[in-house]
Coordinates of C-alpha atoms in Angstrom, one line a residue:
M883 CA 75.3 7.7 48.7
K884 CA 77.8 5.7 50.7
G885 CA 76.8 7.1 54.1
I886 CA 73.2 5.8 53.9
T887 CA 72.8 2.2 55.1
G888 CA 69.0 1.8 55.0
K889 CA 66.7 0.2 57.5
K890 CA 67.3 -3.5 57.0
P891 CA 70.9 -3.5 58.4
L892 CA 69.7 -1.6 61.5
K893 CA 66.9 -4.1 62.1
K894 CA 69.3 -7.0 61.7
G895 CA 71.7 -5.3 64.1
V896 CA 69.0 -4.9 66.7
T897 CA 68.1 -8.5 66.4
I898 CA 71.7 -9.6 66.8
F899 CA 72.0 -7.4 69.8
L900 CA 68.9 -8.8 71.5
V901 CA 69.9 -12.4 70.8
A902 CA 73.4 -11.8 72.2
A903 CA 71.9 -10.0 75.2
A904 CA 69.5 -12.9 75.8
A905 CA 72.4 -15.3 75.7
C906 CA 74.3 -13.3 78.3
V907 CA 71.3 -13.3 80.5
I908 CA 70.7 -17.0 80.2
L909 CA 74.4 -17.6 81.0
G910 CA 74.1 -15.3 84.1
V911 CA 71.0 -17.3 85.2
L912 CA 72.9 -20.6 85.0
L913 CA 75.8 -19.2 86.9
S914 CA 73.5 -17.7 89.6
R915 CA 71.8 -21.1 90.1
L916 CA 75.2 -22.7 90.6
I917 CA 76.7 -20.0 92.9
G918 CA 73.5 -19.2 94.9
N919 CA 72.8 -15.8 96.6
G920 CA 74.3 -16.4 100.1
D921 CA 71.9 -14.0 101.9
G922 CA 69.7 -16.6 103.6
T923 CA 66.9 -16.3 101.0
V924 CA 65.6 -19.6 99.7
V925 CA 66.0 -19.7 96.0
G926 CA 65.7 -22.1 93.0
E927 CA 63.2 -24.7 92.0
R928 CA 64.5 -27.3 94.4
G929 CA 65.5 -24.8 97.2
K930 CA 65.2 -26.1 100.7
I931 CA 65.0 -24.0 103.9
S932 CA 68.3 -24.2 105.8
I933 CA 68.4 -21.6 108.5
E934 CA 70.5 -22.0 111.6
D935 CA 68.8 -19.6 114.0
E936 CA 65.1 -19.2 115.1
Y937 CA 63.3 -17.3 112.4
I938 CA 60.0 -16.0 111.0
G939 CA 59.6 -17.0 107.4
R940 CA 58.4 -14.3 105.0
L941 CA 56.8 -16.1 102.1
D942 CA 56.5 -14.2 98.8
I943 CA 53.1 -14.8 97.1
S944 CA 53.1 -12.7 94.0
G945 CA 51.6 -13.1 90.6
T946 CA 48.4 -14.9 89.5
I947 CA 47.6 -17.8 91.7
S948 CA 47.6 -20.9 89.5
E949 CA 48.4 -24.6 89.8
S950 CA 50.8 -24.1 86.8
E951 CA 54.4 -23.4 87.7
G952 CA 55.2 -19.8 86.6
G953 CA 56.1 -18.5 83.2
G954 CA 58.6 -19.2 80.5
L955 CA 61.5 -17.1 79.2
L956 CA 59.3 -14.5 77.8
E957 CA 56.7 -14.5 80.6
S958 CA 57.1 -12.7 83.9
D959 CA 54.5 -14.3 86.2
S960 CA 56.3 -15.0 89.4
Y961 CA 53.9 -17.4 91.1
H962 CA 55.1 -21.0 91.7
H963 CA 52.3 -23.0 93.3
R964 CA 54.0 -26.3 94.2
W965 CA 57.2 -24.6 95.3
L966 CA 55.2 -22.4 97.7
L967 CA 53.3 -25.3 99.2
D968 CA 56.5 -27.2 99.7
R969 CA 58.1 -24.3 101.5
I970 CA 55.1 -24.1 103.9
E971 CA 55.5 -27.8 104.5
D972 CA 59.2 -27.2 105.2
M973 CA 58.4 -24.5 107.8
K974 CA 55.7 -26.6 109.4
S975 CA 58.2 -29.4 110.2
D976 CA 61.1 -27.0 111.1
G977 CA 61.4 -26.4 114.8
K978 CA 63.5 -23.3 114.3
N979 CA 60.6 -21.6 112.4
K980 CA 58.5 -19.5 114.8
G981 CA 56.0 -17.9 112.5
M982 CA 55.1 -16.9 108.9
I983 CA 54.4 -13.6 107.2
L984 CA 52.8 -13.8 103.8
F985 CA 53.9 -11.1 101.4
V986 CA 50.8 -11.0 99.2
N987 CA 50.8 -9.1 95.9
T988 CA 48.3 -10.8 93.6
P989 CA 45.1 -10.2 91.8
G990 CA 43.9 -13.7 92.7
G991 CA 43.6 -16.7 90.6
S992 CA 41.9 -20.1 90.2
V993 CA 39.5 -21.4 92.8
Y994 CA 41.4 -24.7 93.1
A995 CA 44.9 -23.2 93.6
S996 CA 43.6 -20.5 96.0
D997 CA 41.9 -23.0 98.1
E998 CA 44.9 -25.3 98.1
M999 CA 47.0 -22.4 99.4
Y1000 CA 44.4 -21.6 102.0
L1001 CA 44.3 -25.1 103.3
A1002 CA 48.1 -25.3 103.5
I1003 CA 48.1 -22.1 105.6
Q1004 CA 45.4 -23.4 107.8
D1005 CA 47.2 -26.7 108.3
Y1006 CA 50.3 -24.8 109.2
R1007 CA 48.5 -22.8 111.8
K1008 CA 46.6 -25.7 113.4
K1009 CA 49.5 -28.1 113.6
T1010 CA 52.2 -25.7 114.8
G1011 CA 50.2 -23.1 116.8
R1012 CA 52.5 -20.5 115.3
P1013 CA 51.3 -17.1 114.1
V1014 CA 50.6 -16.2 110.5
Y1015 CA 50.3 -12.7 109.2
S1016 CA 49.3 -11.4 105.8
Y1017 CA 51.0 -8.3 104.5
M1018 CA 49.0 -6.9 101.6
A1019 CA 51.3 -5.0 99.2
S1020 CA 50.1 -3.3 96.1
Q1021 CA 47.2 -5.7 95.5
A1022 CA 45.6 -8.5 97.4
T1023 CA 42.3 -9.0 95.7
S1024 CA 39.9 -12.0 95.3
G1025 CA 42.1 -15.1 95.7
G1026 CA 44.7 -12.9 97.3
Y1027 CA 42.2 -12.0 100.0
Y1028 CA 41.0 -15.6 100.2
I1029 CA 44.4 -16.8 101.3
S1030 CA 44.8 -13.9 103.7
A1031 CA 41.5 -14.3 105.5
P1032 CA 42.5 -17.1 107.9
C1033 CA 45.7 -15.2 109.1
D1034 CA 46.0 -14.1 112.7
R1035 CA 46.4 -10.5 111.5
I1036 CA 46.2 -8.6 108.2
V1037 CA 48.3 -5.5 107.6
A1038 CA 47.6 -3.6 104.3
N1039 CA 49.8 -1.1 102.7
R1040 CA 48.1 2.3 102.5
N1041 CA 48.0 2.1 98.7
C1042 CA 46.8 -1.4 98.6
W1043 CA 43.7 -2.6 96.7
T1044 CA 41.9 -5.5 98.2
G1045 CA 38.4 -7.0 98.3
S1046 CA 37.0 -8.2 94.9
I1047 CA 35.3 -10.9 97.0
G1048 CA 33.5 -12.9 94.3
V1049 CA 33.8 -15.4 91.5
T1050 CA 33.9 -15.2 87.7
M1051 CA 33.8 -17.8 85.0
G1052 CA 35.0 -15.3 82.4
T1053 CA 33.4 -14.4 79.1
M1054 CA 31.6 -16.9 76.8
Y1055 CA 31.3 -16.0 73.2
D1056 CA 28.2 -16.8 71.1
V1057 CA 29.3 -16.8 67.4
T1058 CA 26.1 -18.4 66.0
E1059 CA 25.0 -15.2 64.3
M1060 CA 28.4 -14.6 62.8
L1061 CA 28.5 -18.1 61.5
R1062 CA 25.0 -17.7 60.0
K1063 CA 26.1 -14.6 58.1
M1064 CA 29.2 -16.4 56.8
G1065 CA 27.1 -19.3 55.6
V1066 CA 28.8 -21.8 58.0
R1067 CA 26.9 -24.6 59.6
T1068 CA 28.2 -26.6 62.6
V1069 CA 27.3 -30.1 64.0
T1070 CA 28.3 -31.1 67.5
I1071 CA 27.7 -34.7 68.6
T1072 CA 27.4 -35.3 72.3
S1073 CA 26.1 -37.9 74.8
G1074 CA 23.7 -35.4 76.4
K1075 CA 22.1 -32.0 75.7
N1076 CA 24.3 -30.3 78.3
K1077 CA 27.6 -31.9 77.4
A1078 CA 28.6 -29.1 75.0
M1079 CA 27.1 -26.2 76.9
G1080 CA 29.3 -23.1 76.6
S1081 CA 30.2 -23.9 73.1
P1082 CA 30.4 -20.7 71.0
T1083 CA 28.7 -22.4 68.1
T1084 CA 25.5 -23.2 70.0
A1085 CA 23.3 -20.7 71.8
M1086 CA 23.1 -21.3 75.5
T1087 CA 19.7 -22.1 76.9
S1088 CA 18.3 -20.5 80.1
R1089 CA 18.6 -23.9 81.8
Q1090 CA 22.3 -24.1 80.9
K1091 CA 22.9 -20.6 82.2
K1092 CA 21.5 -21.7 85.5
I1093 CA 23.7 -24.7 85.6
M1094 CA 26.8 -22.5 84.9
Q1095 CA 25.6 -20.0 87.5
S1096 CA 25.3 -22.8 90.1
L1097 CA 29.0 -23.5 89.7
V1098 CA 29.8 -19.9 90.4
D1099 CA 27.4 -19.6 93.3
E1100 CA 28.9 -22.6 95.1
A1101 CA 32.4 -21.2 94.8
Y1102 CA 31.0 -17.8 96.1
D1103 CA 29.4 -19.5 99.1
Q1104 CA 32.7 -21.1 99.9
F1105 CA 34.5 -17.7 99.7
V1106 CA 31.9 -16.1 102.0
D1107 CA 32.4 -18.9 104.5
I1108 CA 36.2 -18.4 104.4
V1109 CA 35.9 -14.7 105.0
A1110 CA 33.3 -15.1 107.8
D1111 CA 35.3 -17.7 109.6
G1112 CA 38.6 -15.9 109.3
R1113 CA 37.4 -12.4 110.1
K1114 CA 34.8 -13.4 112.7
L1115 CA 32.0 -11.8 110.8
S1116 CA 28.5 -13.1 110.2
R1117 CA 27.7 -14.5 106.8
T1118 CA 25.1 -11.8 106.3
A1119 CA 27.7 -9.1 107.0
V1120 CA 30.2 -10.7 104.5
R1121 CA 27.6 -10.9 101.8
K1122 CA 26.9 -7.2 102.1
I1123 CA 30.5 -6.3 101.3
A1124 CA 31.2 -9.3 99.0
D1125 CA 29.7 -7.9 95.8
G1126 CA 32.9 -8.1 93.8
R1127 CA 34.0 -4.5 94.3
L1128 CA 37.5 -3.4 95.0
Y1129 CA 38.4 -1.7 98.3
T1130 CA 41.2 0.7 99.3
A1131 CA 43.1 -0.1 102.4
K1132 CA 41.0 2.5 104.4
Q1133 CA 37.7 1.1 103.0
A1134 CA 38.7 -2.4 103.8
K1135 CA 39.7 -1.5 107.4
A1136 CA 36.4 0.3 107.9
R1137 CA 34.6 -2.9 106.9
G1138 CA 36.7 -5.2 109.1
L1139 CA 38.6 -6.9 106.2
V1140 CA 42.0 -5.8 107.5
D1141 CA 43.4 -5.1 111.0
Q1142 CA 46.0 -2.4 110.3
I1143 CA 47.3 -0.1 107.6
G1144 CA 51.0 0.0 107.6
T1145 CA 54.3 -1.2 106.1
L1146 CA 55.9 -4.6 105.9
Q1147 CA 58.2 -3.5 108.7
D1148 CA 55.1 -2.6 110.8
A1149 CA 53.8 -6.1 110.2
E1150 CA 57.1 -7.7 111.3
R1151 CA 57.4 -5.5 114.4
D1152 CA 53.8 -6.2 115.4
M1153 CA 54.2 -10.0 115.1
K1154 CA 57.4 -9.9 117.1
A1155 CA 55.9 -7.8 119.9
R1156 CA 52.5 -9.5 120.0
F1157 CA 53.9 -13.1 120.0
H1158 CA 57.1 -12.5 122.0
L1159 CA 59.4 -13.1 119.0
R1160 CA 61.7 -10.1 119.3
G1161 CA 64.8 -12.4 119.1
C1162 CA 63.8 -13.9 115.8
K1163 CA 65.1 -12.7 112.4
V1164 CA 62.7 -12.4 109.5
E1165 CA 64.0 -14.5 106.6
E1166 CA 62.7 -13.9 103.1
I1167 CA 61.6 -17.1 101.4
S1168 CA 61.1 -16.4 97.7
Y1169 CA 61.5 -18.2 94.4
D1170 CA 64.5 -17.0 92.3
D1171 CA 62.4 -16.2 89.3
N1172 CA 65.1 -16.2 86.6
H1173 CA 62.7 -17.8 84.1
G1174 CA 61.0 -14.5 83.5
I1175 CA 64.0 -12.3 83.6
I1176 CA 64.2 -11.7 79.9
S1177 CA 60.7 -10.3 79.9
R1178 CA 61.6 -8.0 82.8
L1179 CA 64.8 -6.8 81.2
F1180 CA 63.7 -6.3 77.6
G1181 CA 59.9 -6.2 77.9
E1182 CA 57.8 -6.0 74.8
T1183 CA 60.8 -5.5 72.5
V1184 CA 61.8 -9.1 72.9
K1185 CA 58.3 -10.4 72.7
R1186 CA 57.8 -8.7 69.4
V1187 CA 61.0 -10.3 68.0
F1188 CA 59.8 -13.8 69.1
S1189 CA 56.1 -13.5 68.4
S1190 CA 54.0 -12.7 65.3
G1191 CA 51.7 -9.7 65.1
I1192 CA 48.0 -10.0 65.5
G1193 CA 46.9 -7.1 63.3
G1194 CA 45.4 -7.3 59.9
K1195 CA 43.3 -10.4 60.7
S1196 CA 40.5 -11.4 58.3
D1197 CA 37.0 -12.3 59.5
I1198 CA 38.0 -16.0 59.4
D1199 CA 41.1 -15.3 61.5
R1200 CA 39.1 -13.4 64.0
L1201 CA 36.5 -16.2 64.2
K1202 CA 39.3 -18.7 64.7
M1203 CA 40.7 -16.6 67.6
L1204 CA 37.3 -16.4 69.2
L1205 CA 36.8 -20.1 69.0
E1206 CA 40.2 -20.8 70.4
A1207 CA 39.6 -18.4 73.3
N1208 CA 36.4 -20.2 74.0
Q1209 CA 37.9 -23.7 74.4
G1210 CA 37.6 -23.8 78.2
F1211 CA 36.3 -22.0 81.2
T1212 CA 37.8 -21.7 84.7
V1213 CA 35.9 -20.7 87.8
T1214 CA 38.2 -18.1 89.4
Y1215 CA 38.7 -15.9 92.4
L1216 CA 40.4 -13.3 90.2
S1217 CA 40.0 -9.6 89.9
P1218 CA 39.8 -8.4 86.3
T1219 CA 41.4 -5.1 87.5
K1220 CA 45.2 -5.3 88.1
R1221 CA 47.6 -2.8 89.4

């Protein structure tokens, strides 16, 4: 029948459309980087703060806190660590800057990156004497709370999740039994009995578990100290509420973890009134995250076009995936629950 075209031409047409659309998006990204946005917002990888009047900088801290620099074309994570640190440094040396509001919307991230951000915020506060507020949006958990703790005031959206004060090293897989059933033997050559601890092909000893736990415990103690110092609470009080659980905005306020439940505008008004900054404008300072725009526009459809499926794996394939997933472990201030 002439009217029937079949499925293959349709699939080909969709692919052509997606490729053409992606090309248009990339062209638009390039043009936007050349033209700029003209609204006072700092954008771009090499963006510098250039504001004529006195201002309060509103710094957007969104996405998983990591020392890596954001995602690729198909990824949408909007966190750019070095860029954010550079912007804090810019504001610190800018006489026109009169304060900083952190727009925090993150589940947390690595211990290293969270602490680097914390130290940069503390350095800004100590060297300038200017106020720093944290506005917690949808989520400010674990590392997100870690970087908020030293702020002069914390304002949480009424629907915000926060807390998750704790540390995780993730999941370690033990595939020794699976290997035994498959008749596979492994040999690992190391310079010491603890060099390969955490390897999925060797059962972890109780001593090695204690060693791993000590890494987590030290990072946890550091977190407790940060919260206690920032919120003027005793270490004992912090430990009682720092069991890793999530808190709603109301629950967090009742425990002294936040000062106020309100909107971003409430936070801005409070800073201006409390620190006599009514004449200052609030300038948004955020990374123009065009790298992840394809993911945001086309979502999983594009990802399926450019990535292979993971279904129908054999036992060998699944074993390989487990081994690859177990290559390294990062101690993190990261909530496993994301909004």
